[in-house]
Amino acid sequence: MCELSLNDYINEQCQLVDAALDSLLPAEDESPETIHQAMRYSIFAGGKRMRPVLCLAAAEACDGLAVNALVPACAVEMMHTYSLIHDDLPAMDNDDLRRGKPTSHKVYGEGIAILAGDALLTEAFAVIAQVDDTERYTVRDYVKELAATGGSKMLIGGQVLDLEGEKKGLTAPDIRAVYEGKTAALLTASLRLGAMSANATEAQLEAITEFGYNLGLAFQIIDDILDLTASTEELGKTAGKDLDAQKSTYPALVGIEQARIEAKLRTQAAMDALQAFTPEKRARLEEIADYLLNRKY
Amino acid sequence: MCELSLNDYINEQCQLVDAALDSLLPAEDESPETIHQAMRYSIFAGGKRMRPVLCLAAAEACDGLAVNALVPACAVEMMHTYSLIHDDLPAMDNDDLRRGKPTSHKVYGEGIAILAGDALLTEAFAVIAQVDDTERYTVRDYVKELAATGGSKMLIGGQVLDLEGEKKGLTAPDIRAVYEGKTAALLTASLRLGAMSANATEAQLEAITEFGYNLGLAFQIIDDILDLTASTEELGKTAGKDLDAQKSTYPALVGIEQARIEAKLRTQAAMDALQAFTPEKRARLEEIADYLLNRKY
């Protein structure tokens, strides 16, 4: 369906995103150097850039240009990276390894890691403030979207529920609330902000939102399955952490096979939401959804 | 000069600000409850509301209404409070007491304290996105101002320099850089955002900026003097912390008397910057500057 293979497409988009991130972040030799080094260390630690790629692909699905979605794509990646730095801290998930590299606090110490997360979160808003208005959406809409997504009822709320759920034995609805907050929210916002940069219609934005919500749930279920089944080398982060932390996850609750079925159903629901787009326009997002469902790490 | 005494003025403005903060923050019983309780605990822990009061006073100095400055006033207070929660963490200044109460991590644990700081920072942007445009300033200007102020070269940068300066013996210019980042930046932005809400002219905004910069330096010098001379009860936070942490401060470097002279000179420079305003319009800001210089805790 698509001219480029998915692999080549992702590589091309990642290059665009990396160049934009590099130009938007303060240089390593700007004072105070430590904080700028720490910000860049985590941003360029080999992340998959899933959220920025979804942002650009959503813009294209809505007849826009990927290049016009680069500003929100970088903002969501900064927000995502801040949340990883803070989640990895000893007071939270206490993880030493992320994307195959030592986590920020292992390299820079806890104080600088906290501040590097703070700085990336703040920079996400400095970046989103640079977005161009379109006919339907102004910078105010983008800032509101990013702030609501990152806030205490969504991204941070999910992490709170996750933290509080350890050793507690959550129910399926509780686990879904964690997934919605810590994963689906920012993933959906990535897609929505990309669609907004393409001046998406209300119907397009609704379809993209529905796609993102279901994709986000599927993605987190697969993530939790892989935590149980893949090796630390494959994941680039410590495998089996959830079991050790006695975290309630969907596969731990219902078993790996049932969880995989749920992930498939969610992926199908995501695909169904895209029917509002022509086959040509939705092809890339479908490919990405399929790829995320079947990934091995 | 002013109809109300400074004390009554501050009390009135604080009531306005507290009511606005209460209406802007998620309720304590909204899920997840812990994070909303933690956000409110620190916001309503008895802070002096110096930044919001300066924000409102700057609006009035520029012929605007205090009520129109409430949105940015609340945003800066949220940003200030987040920075205190994170600064107090064990990995940073490791302080158990703030405004006479146990710090956030002593009450809620480190994980929730980090997240409460993150949430207040994010909420500051959700709030600033609600600001009304004026003829000269749009929501984009406000978001940019707040993000730059809170970023790695200003508020966070100051904290990094402060953290790295411990046990190092900073020079006077180094210390000034710390003061500029961790204090003068947000104090200046508070005034500027208030002035912007009053549709300040470029000349007014410049005068307000110069006032804020000098007031900020004077304020931090006095703060560091009080850390050496006042009691824990008077301060509401642990006195003598800077000496214990071997922090380089201006009074530690040049002595308390010389530091007080510098604070007076900075306060005078701040007052001088206000000559662009009529005596009536600048009276309240002058009163506040004088009050901050002569405070005993």
XYZ file of C-alpha atoms in Angstrom, chain B:
297
model
C 0.714 56.857 49.103
C -1.567 53.857 48.867
C -5.082 53.725 50.270
C -4.688 50.318 51.882
C -1.816 49.517 54.211
C 0.655 47.089 52.656
C -0.429 44.422 55.078
C -4.094 44.780 54.168
C -3.217 44.941 50.477
C -1.216 41.724 50.659
C -3.996 40.020 52.603
C -6.605 41.052 50.055
C -4.525 39.939 47.100
C -3.667 36.652 48.795
C -7.355 35.941 49.272
C -7.960 36.536 45.570
C -5.036 34.292 44.659
C -6.014 31.531 47.074
C -9.562 31.458 45.734
C -8.258 31.307 42.159
C -5.787 28.529 43.005
C -8.558 26.604 44.693
C -10.779 26.833 41.628
C -7.976 26.021 39.175
C -6.540 22.956 40.935
C -8.253 19.555 40.698
C -10.283 18.733 43.823
C -8.816 16.455 46.488
C -11.417 13.778 45.820
C -10.683 13.548 42.099
C -8.846 10.372 41.112
C -6.041 9.696 41.780
C -6.727 11.352 45.121
C -3.184 11.106 46.486
C -1.672 13.293 43.800
C -4.342 15.963 44.113
C -3.982 15.973 47.884
C -0.219 16.302 47.541
C -0.537 19.162 45.027
C -2.896 21.026 47.325
C -0.866 20.272 50.438
C 2.125 22.158 49.083
C 0.165 24.931 47.373
C -1.798 25.691 50.538
C 1.071 25.185 52.989
C 1.154 28.835 53.984
C 3.425 30.352 51.369
C 3.776 34.120 51.335
C 2.401 34.356 47.755
C 5.123 36.881 46.997
C 5.212 36.060 43.281
C 1.439 36.253 42.742
C 1.260 39.494 44.730
C 4.033 40.971 42.574
C 2.171 39.785 39.480
C -1.024 41.536 40.527
C 0.814 44.670 41.652
C 2.656 44.878 38.323
C -0.663 44.683 36.486
C -1.969 47.571 38.578
C 1.202 49.603 38.061
C 0.587 49.256 34.312
C -2.998 50.562 34.634
C -4.512 47.094 34.579
C -6.780 45.213 36.949
C -5.426 42.711 39.446
C -8.233 40.330 38.569
C -6.962 40.090 34.989
C -3.569 38.967 36.298
C -4.926 36.115 38.412
C -4.329 33.433 35.795
C -0.601 34.150 35.368
C -0.328 34.759 39.127
C -1.574 31.233 39.799
C 0.651 29.764 37.094
C 3.807 31.274 38.614
C 2.810 30.137 42.100
C 2.368 26.587 40.803
C 5.763 26.722 39.122
C 7.333 28.129 42.292
C 5.739 25.438 44.452
C 6.861 22.627 42.146
C 10.425 23.934 42.342
C 10.274 23.972 46.153
C 8.950 20.398 46.329
C 11.746 19.144 44.090
C 14.442 21.291 45.750
C 13.493 19.876 49.144
C 13.954 16.248 48.014
C 16.691 14.156 49.634
C 18.610 14.109 46.327
C 18.693 17.912 46.345
C 18.602 20.134 49.456
C 17.148 17.333 51.614
C 14.930 19.531 53.722
C 12.302 18.181 56.124
C 10.602 21.465 56.861
C 9.060 24.112 54.632
C 6.795 26.955 55.721
C 6.735 25.378 59.175
C 5.316 22.094 57.895
C 6.835 18.750 56.889
C 7.935 18.824 53.247
C 5.992 16.903 50.614
C 8.255 13.842 50.573
C 8.089 13.572 54.369
C 4.297 13.397 54.148
C 3.697 11.519 50.896
C 6.989 9.747 50.228
C 9.542 10.608 47.583
C 7.725 9.071 44.615
C 4.512 11.016 45.111
C 6.458 14.186 45.960
C 8.327 13.992 42.650
C 5.038 13.411 40.826
C 3.266 16.222 42.720
C 6.029 18.588 41.591
C 5.719 17.315 38.029
C 1.950 17.762 38.178
C 2.145 21.333 39.473
C 4.656 22.219 36.763
C 2.366 20.739 34.117
C -0.681 22.422 35.660
C 1.114 25.778 35.489
C 1.036 25.438 31.707
C -2.576 24.244 31.688
C -3.380 27.401 33.643
C -1.326 29.861 31.608
C -3.073 28.519 28.482
C -6.279 30.039 29.908
C -4.956 33.595 29.825
C -6.825 36.208 27.794
C -4.998 37.781 24.870
C -4.495 41.527 25.039
C -3.747 43.848 22.156
C 0.018 43.436 22.531
C 0.363 39.961 24.044
C -1.106 36.624 23.101
C -1.215 33.299 24.916
C 1.881 32.303 22.914
C 3.892 35.086 24.596
C 2.784 33.936 28.034
C 3.644 30.274 27.431
C 7.044 31.197 25.986
C 7.786 33.465 28.940
C 6.813 30.834 31.501
C 8.687 28.027 29.720
C 11.864 30.072 29.285
C 11.739 31.174 32.916
C 11.267 27.658 34.215
C 13.804 26.149 31.840
C 17.326 24.786 31.975
C 18.971 28.174 31.565
C 16.989 29.961 34.248
C 15.033 28.405 37.163
C 16.369 24.853 36.718
C 19.771 26.162 35.663
C 20.024 28.090 38.926
C 19.250 24.975 40.916
C 21.880 23.007 38.961
C 24.536 25.645 39.652
C 23.464 25.728 43.301
C 23.682 21.928 43.565
C 27.048 21.793 41.826
C 28.357 24.718 43.850
C 28.050 22.915 47.175
C 31.444 22.420 48.801
C 33.066 24.154 45.877
C 33.586 27.770 46.955
C 31.869 29.845 44.296
C 33.029 33.323 43.280
C 30.756 36.366 43.481
C 29.835 36.150 39.752
C 29.055 32.435 40.156
C 26.791 33.196 43.095
C 25.050 35.909 41.125
C 24.372 33.393 38.355
C 22.759 31.081 40.939
C 20.641 33.956 42.285
C 19.628 35.051 38.794
C 18.473 31.563 37.908
C 16.872 30.279 41.034
C 15.272 33.507 42.231
C 15.404 36.551 39.959
C 14.106 34.735 36.877
C 10.717 33.651 38.235
C 10.310 36.800 40.262
C 10.876 38.881 37.137
C 8.547 36.695 35.093
C 5.835 37.092 37.738
C 6.026 40.851 37.326
C 6.290 40.684 33.541
C 3.308 38.348 33.147
C 1.255 40.674 35.338
C 2.335 43.655 33.263
C 1.486 41.760 30.070
C -2.022 41.067 31.359
C -2.390 44.845 31.618
C -1.265 45.250 28.003
C 1.928 47.025 29.165
C 3.875 49.128 26.696
C 7.381 48.036 25.753
C 8.820 50.767 27.978
C 6.706 49.660 30.936
C 7.718 46.039 30.421
C 11.392 46.993 30.314
C 11.096 48.996 33.521
C 9.269 46.106 35.227
C 11.969 43.681 34.056
C 14.770 45.844 35.462
C 12.832 46.198 38.719
C 12.316 42.430 38.928
C 15.931 41.550 38.248
C 17.275 43.778 40.995
C 14.494 42.932 43.419
C 15.200 39.252 42.817
C 18.882 39.591 43.642
C 18.118 41.669 46.747
C 15.511 39.128 47.839
C 17.882 36.167 47.584
C 20.691 37.985 49.412
C 18.298 38.744 52.265
C 17.093 35.141 52.176
C 20.655 33.908 52.581
C 21.328 36.412 55.379
C 18.209 35.212 57.208
C 19.330 31.607 56.797
C 22.363 32.597 58.872
C 20.684 34.871 61.398
C 17.051 33.826 61.924
C 15.746 30.803 63.784
C 14.039 27.758 62.297
C 10.785 28.881 63.966
C 10.994 32.331 62.390
C 11.807 30.969 58.926
C 9.417 28.038 58.902
C 12.266 26.087 57.324
C 15.471 24.693 58.761
C 17.828 27.590 59.520
C 21.557 27.317 58.910
C 21.058 24.833 56.066
C 23.380 26.676 53.727
C 26.316 26.486 56.143
C 25.645 22.798 56.785
C 25.514 22.070 53.067
C 28.627 24.209 52.576
C 26.705 26.304 50.122
C 28.367 29.359 48.662
C 26.154 32.342 49.370
C 26.836 36.027 49.092
C 26.767 36.681 52.867
C 29.028 33.675 53.441
C 31.481 35.076 50.886
C 31.571 38.777 51.809
C 30.058 38.840 55.306
C 26.600 39.776 56.491
C 27.163 43.537 56.632
C 28.552 43.781 53.106
C 25.759 41.538 51.841
C 23.166 43.792 53.442
C 24.722 46.785 51.712
C 24.503 44.945 48.391
C 20.845 44.088 49.028
C 20.144 47.763 49.743
C 21.892 48.823 46.541
C 19.920 46.274 44.530
C 16.680 47.429 46.109
C 17.569 51.008 45.226
C 18.330 49.958 41.631
C 14.944 48.244 41.551
C 13.244 51.425 42.779
C 15.149 53.519 40.247
C 13.821 51.356 37.431
C 10.293 52.359 38.432
C 10.838 56.039 37.616
C 9.055 55.372 34.327
C 5.820 55.126 36.359
C 3.986 57.943 38.136
C 4.562 58.077 41.928
C 1.015 56.859 42.428
C 1.393 53.889 40.104
C 4.767 52.798 41.439
C 4.006 53.268 45.135
C 2.845 49.709 45.820
C 5.822 48.072 44.129
C 8.153 50.389 46.061
C 6.449 49.444 49.312
C 6.854 45.753 48.528
C 10.544 46.174 47.664
C 11.110 48.042 50.912
C 9.203 45.413 52.875
C 11.195 42.539 51.348
C 14.484 44.287 52.154
C 13.587 44.816 55.789
C 11.775 41.575 56.561
C 12.985 39.586 59.524
C 11.952 36.131 58.252
